[in-house]
XYZ file of C-alpha atoms in Angstrom:
91
model
C -0.107 -0.216 -0.096
C 1.365 3.300 -0.864
C 0.364 4.885 2.036
C 2.057 2.826 4.462
C 5.457 3.386 3.072
C 8.483 4.477 5.035
C 10.185 7.522 3.741
C 13.389 6.142 1.518
C 16.500 7.823 1.898
C 17.507 8.943 -1.283
C 20.532 11.194 -1.975
C 19.938 14.105 -4.011
C 22.102 17.072 -4.824
C 20.683 20.584 -5.371
C 19.654 20.021 -8.997
C 17.867 16.994 -8.204
C 16.078 18.974 -5.492
C 15.271 21.639 -7.792
C 13.696 19.462 -10.287
C 12.029 17.727 -7.567
C 9.997 20.758 -6.830
C 9.411 21.974 -10.045
C 7.293 18.140 -10.812
C 6.130 18.070 -7.285
C 4.476 21.833 -8.287
C 3.420 20.578 -11.591
C 1.403 17.239 -10.155
C -0.161 19.630 -7.399
C -1.278 22.140 -9.729
C -5.386 22.210 -10.455
C -4.678 21.774 -14.466
C -3.761 17.957 -14.914
C -0.159 17.826 -17.019
C -1.374 16.911 -20.589
C 1.358 13.793 -20.333
C 3.128 13.396 -16.846
C 5.385 10.627 -18.582
C 6.882 13.828 -20.787
C 6.510 16.684 -18.205
C 9.015 14.486 -16.096
C 10.958 13.859 -19.127
C 11.067 17.797 -20.083
C 11.771 18.946 -16.140
C 14.729 16.852 -15.750
C 16.102 17.786 -19.259
C 15.524 21.720 -18.640
C 17.223 21.375 -15.286
C 20.637 19.405 -16.384
C 19.213 16.134 -14.549
C 19.914 13.040 -16.699
C 16.279 11.672 -17.622
C 17.194 8.379 -16.603
C 18.519 9.377 -13.286
C 15.310 11.355 -12.512
C 13.134 8.292 -13.424
C 15.224 6.306 -11.207
C 15.129 9.019 -8.186
C 11.350 8.976 -8.304
C 10.827 5.305 -8.138
C 13.176 5.426 -5.383
C 11.027 7.929 -3.748
C 7.740 6.305 -4.724
C 8.311 2.567 -4.523
C 11.801 2.388 -2.896
C 13.111 0.936 -5.658
C 15.094 2.047 -8.735
C 12.884 0.814 -11.244
C 9.296 -0.131 -12.117
C 6.132 0.198 -14.272
C 5.974 3.435 -16.672
C 6.238 6.094 -14.190
C 3.628 8.452 -16.000
C 0.577 6.180 -16.027
C 1.885 4.979 -12.361
C 1.635 8.317 -11.058
C -1.807 9.038 -12.474
C -3.015 5.632 -10.778
C -1.753 6.685 -7.695
C -2.658 10.209 -7.698
C -1.005 12.917 -8.277
C -1.379 15.367 -5.502
C -0.832 12.503 -3.248
C 2.256 11.791 -5.255
C 3.309 15.716 -5.136
C 2.888 15.347 -1.589
C 5.324 12.808 -1.209
C 8.083 14.260 -3.435
C 7.606 17.765 -1.302
C 8.846 15.567 1.624
C 12.497 15.499 -0.172
C 13.005 19.089 -1.097
């Protein structure tokens, strides 16, 4: 159960934290991002974070593992606002 997970220890540098903050805000916005997967990719690229590293960070935070299902639809299934709140704990 997603709600019951303990906070995973994730090493984040300042650029990754900045990208996470932007993603958290995008997910929390009332207007739903059209394509979460692409939004994540664009945020990583525009903040000088390697997309594959950013996806790995998201898996570590959300699932406690370094890989998982396609993250965009997975975030949609869990709930954007819930994931946003979880990400905000890391920035």
